XYZ file of C-alpha atoms in Angstrom:
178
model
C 123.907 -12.109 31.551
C 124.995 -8.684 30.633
C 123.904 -7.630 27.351
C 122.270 -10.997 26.821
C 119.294 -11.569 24.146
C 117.093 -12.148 26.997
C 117.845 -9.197 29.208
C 117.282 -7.022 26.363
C 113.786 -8.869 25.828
C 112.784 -8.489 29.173
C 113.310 -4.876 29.292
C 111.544 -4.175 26.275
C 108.658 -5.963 27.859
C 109.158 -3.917 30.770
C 108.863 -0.837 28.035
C 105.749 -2.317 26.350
C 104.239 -2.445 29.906
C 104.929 1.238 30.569
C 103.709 2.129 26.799
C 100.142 -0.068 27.635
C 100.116 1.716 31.023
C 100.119 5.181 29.133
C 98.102 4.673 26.094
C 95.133 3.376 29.139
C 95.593 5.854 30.735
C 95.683 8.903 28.792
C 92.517 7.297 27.189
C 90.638 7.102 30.476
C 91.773 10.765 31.796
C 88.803 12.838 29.765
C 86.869 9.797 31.747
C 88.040 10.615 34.884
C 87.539 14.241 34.693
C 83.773 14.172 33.765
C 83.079 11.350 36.396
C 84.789 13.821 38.833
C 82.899 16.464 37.853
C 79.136 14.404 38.266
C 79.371 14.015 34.349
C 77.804 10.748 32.754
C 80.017 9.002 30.585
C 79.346 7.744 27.862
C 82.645 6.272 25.896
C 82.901 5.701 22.397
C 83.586 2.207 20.801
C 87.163 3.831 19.903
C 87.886 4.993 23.418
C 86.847 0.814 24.560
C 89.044 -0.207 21.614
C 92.308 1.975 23.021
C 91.763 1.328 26.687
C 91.454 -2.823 26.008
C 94.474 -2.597 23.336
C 96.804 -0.875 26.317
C 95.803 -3.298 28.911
C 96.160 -6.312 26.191
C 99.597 -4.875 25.551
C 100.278 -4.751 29.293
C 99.431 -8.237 30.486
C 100.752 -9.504 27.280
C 104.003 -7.567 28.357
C 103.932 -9.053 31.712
C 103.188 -12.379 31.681
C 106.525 -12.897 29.248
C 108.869 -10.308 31.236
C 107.878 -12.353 34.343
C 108.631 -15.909 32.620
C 112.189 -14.102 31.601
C 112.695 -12.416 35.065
C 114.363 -15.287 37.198
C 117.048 -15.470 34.263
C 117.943 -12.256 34.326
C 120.939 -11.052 36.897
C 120.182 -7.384 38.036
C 123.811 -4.974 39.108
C 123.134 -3.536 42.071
C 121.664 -0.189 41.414
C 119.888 1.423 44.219
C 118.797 4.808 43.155
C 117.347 3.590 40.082
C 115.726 0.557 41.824
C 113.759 3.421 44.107
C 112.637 4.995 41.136
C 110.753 1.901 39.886
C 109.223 1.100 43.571
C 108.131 4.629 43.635
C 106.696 4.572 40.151
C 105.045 0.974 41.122
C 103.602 2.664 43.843
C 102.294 5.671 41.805
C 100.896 3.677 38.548
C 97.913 2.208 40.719
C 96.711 5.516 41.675
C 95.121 6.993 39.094
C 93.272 3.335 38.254
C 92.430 2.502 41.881
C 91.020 6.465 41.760
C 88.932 5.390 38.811
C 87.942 2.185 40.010
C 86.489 4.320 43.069
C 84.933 6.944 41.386
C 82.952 4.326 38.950
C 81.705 1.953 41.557
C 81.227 3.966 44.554
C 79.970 7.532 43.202
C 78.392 6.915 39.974
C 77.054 3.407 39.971
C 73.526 4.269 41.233
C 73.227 6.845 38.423
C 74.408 4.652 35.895
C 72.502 1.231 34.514
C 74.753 -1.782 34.844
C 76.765 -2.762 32.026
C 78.807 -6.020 32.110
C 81.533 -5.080 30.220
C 82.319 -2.024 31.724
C 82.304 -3.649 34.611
C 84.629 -6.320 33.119
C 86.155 -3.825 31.580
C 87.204 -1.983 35.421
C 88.479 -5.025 36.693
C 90.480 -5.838 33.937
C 92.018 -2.772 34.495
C 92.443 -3.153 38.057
C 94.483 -6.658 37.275
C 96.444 -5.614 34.615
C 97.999 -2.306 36.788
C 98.182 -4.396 39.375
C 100.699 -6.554 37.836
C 102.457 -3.713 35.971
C 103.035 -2.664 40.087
C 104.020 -6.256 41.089
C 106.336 -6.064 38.349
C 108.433 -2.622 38.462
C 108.419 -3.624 42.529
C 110.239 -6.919 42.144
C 112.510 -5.458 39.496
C 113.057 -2.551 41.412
C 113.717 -4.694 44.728
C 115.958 -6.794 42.795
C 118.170 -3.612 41.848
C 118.127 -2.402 45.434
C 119.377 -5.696 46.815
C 120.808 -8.349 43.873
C 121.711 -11.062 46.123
C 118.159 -11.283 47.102
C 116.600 -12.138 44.301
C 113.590 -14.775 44.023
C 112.749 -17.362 41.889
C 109.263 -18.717 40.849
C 111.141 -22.046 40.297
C 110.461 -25.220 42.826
C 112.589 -27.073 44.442
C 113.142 -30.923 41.800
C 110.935 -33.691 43.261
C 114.007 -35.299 45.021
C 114.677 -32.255 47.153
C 114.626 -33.275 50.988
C 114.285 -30.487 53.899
C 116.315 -31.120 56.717
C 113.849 -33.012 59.746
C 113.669 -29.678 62.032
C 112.406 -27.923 58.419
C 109.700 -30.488 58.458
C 108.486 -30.925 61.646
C 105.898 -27.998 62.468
C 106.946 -25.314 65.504
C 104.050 -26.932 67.679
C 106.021 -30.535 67.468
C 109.160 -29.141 68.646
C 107.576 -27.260 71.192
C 108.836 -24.117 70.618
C 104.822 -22.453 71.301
C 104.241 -24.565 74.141
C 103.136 -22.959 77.017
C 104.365 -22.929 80.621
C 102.104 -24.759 82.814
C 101.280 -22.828 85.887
């Protein structure tokens, strides 16, 4: 599917992730840095605005690119198939960092608010399927004959009877009787 309609889709859903993944977080960063510092925050209504349009943009992003994914055939390109497990890796940091900062060091000071709460955990979600994503995209560049499906097997698929049977059954964990 080189140069297909639906490779290029995906990948600009991959891009709109990345884009979402920015405009969060270079909206929470001033956040960050006065929660570091023992600072109260206190965010505006145009600061919530950005940060829920860049994670709406994400997951919107995401849950499309992962219904195109499984049609997509990936050329085996290992170098650049690190760079997106490393950059999976690295996008969680700074809202795992946040997360940690707001719950553990500056919820006692602060009065609980339910939507910053929800607000956190959306957050949490959202970059944490941005990382699922770049991973399995990045694994499927490092290795293209491996790639998974999220498609089950028809109804009228039969497994083989050893596939069926449990390990117990066939005795394979049995142990030796002394």
């Amino acid at each position: 599917m080189n140069g297909s309609p639906t490779k290029a889709l995906f990948w600009w859903a991959i891009i709109a992730q990345v884009a979402g993944a920015q405009l969060f977080f270079w909206d929470a960063l001033p956040d960050y840095q006065e929660l570091t510092e023992g600072a109260v925050v206190v965010g505006t209504p145009k600061d919530f605005a950005i940060a829920v349009f860049g994670l709406v943009v994400m997951q919107s992003a995401y849950w499309y690119a992962r219904r195109l994914q499984p049609q997509i055939r990936f050329r085996h390109r290992v170098v650049l198939g690190h760079v997106l497990l490393c950059v999976s890796e690295v996008s969680f940091f700074f809202v795992s960092a946040l997360a940690t900062v707001a719950m553990f060091d500056h919820w006692r000071r602060s009065q609980f608010v339910f939507w910053k709460l929800m607000l956190l955990a959306s957050a949490l979600f959202a970059f944490f399927c941005y990382k699922r994503q770049l991973a399995s995209v990045g694994d499927n560049l490092r290795m293209p004959g491996k790639q998974r499906s999220n498609r089950k097997e028809p109804p009228n698929h039969k497994k083989s009877p050893l596939a069926s049977s449990s390990r117990l059954e066939r005795g394979e964990y049995c142990r030796p009787e002394p």
